[in-house]
Amino acid sequence: MTGDAELLDDLLRLCAAAGTEPQVHRSVPERKGSWEEASLVLVGDDAAERCRGATRRRGVMLVGRDQDDPDVWQRAVEIGADCVLRLPDAESWLVDRIADAAEGVGRPALTVGVIGGRGGAGASTLACALAVTAARAGRRTMLVDGDPLGGGLDVLLGGEQTEGRRWPDFAASKGRVAGGALEESLPRLHDLRVLSWDRGDSVVIRPEAMRSVLAAARRRGGVVVVDLPRRVDEGVAEALAQLDVGLLVVPAELRAVAAAGRVASLVSMVLRDLRAVVRGPYATGLDDRWIADALGLPLVGELPSEPGLSQALDGAAPPGSRTRGPLAAFCTAFWDRAFAGEGSVAS
């Protein structure tokens, strides 16, 4: 809302950069509901007086270009603005807010990372099973392959030939990635979206790309599951910073517990909520509670073995696809606890 032609040009440019086309008014719209129902309202300095008396609401921003205006905060209070923005300094921040409003951002996705305590622990299997069971329950689900040396989660899901974008397409991402565009561009397998690796040459995913892509995935809501490597480089640290909870898969043997301890110490430097999932069979004298206590981590539970899983994978049936199998039951119970209490992750 502005009658300032120069400011209007700037705001239209920023809306175009965010991929949306705004309604433009010189004053509060006469049509009932237009002011109240808009996802975001940008009020130019010149139009602030014309907003007095309008219904108070969230999502109003007072925007101008004068960096030294002493009365701007008073005008912001009078119209109930959430914040005051000065251009061009706030342009980048404002583009993100406009894009968020256009996407209808609500509660961010519950984001779970899965990490192996040692090689071959079964982290990728658990990550896929968690994603498959979440999607089967009707939740919007994205599975992100964070391990470039893992061979590709699309292979584990039987979809390596499915068309869609892979990590190398996002390697150069720096700024904001649109959540809807990301979702639509990825292969759809077993009712979930998968961001995996291709079988080409190794590509380095920069921290900025990891941050942008995962932030876009989380803005879509639902569930995001990230399969992560045991090493913690800058890109992995960016992924860990966006997790709500991490699951460390630990085989029940002494050497695996020792290796998992080193992984846990590194991961815990970034991720506050790391928990143990113990996979049998158990070495003599070990049980799941002893292993969790030895690692100093809360115990999620014992990851059950599933007879016939290898044969099922050969037949392109992904982990967790057997609705009555023990692996699906474990994952379903995890999600039920995770979404209890307004989405908090319960032990």
XYZ file of N, CA and C in Angstrom, residues 38 63 160:
9
model
N -5.125 -10.788 3.877
C -3.849 -10.844 3.159
C -2.786 -11.512 4.024
N 7.314 0.246 5.508
C 8.489 0.226 4.635
C 8.757 1.628 4.105
N 15.978 -45.429 -8.859
C 17.133 -44.748 -9.449
C 16.883 -44.274 -10.875
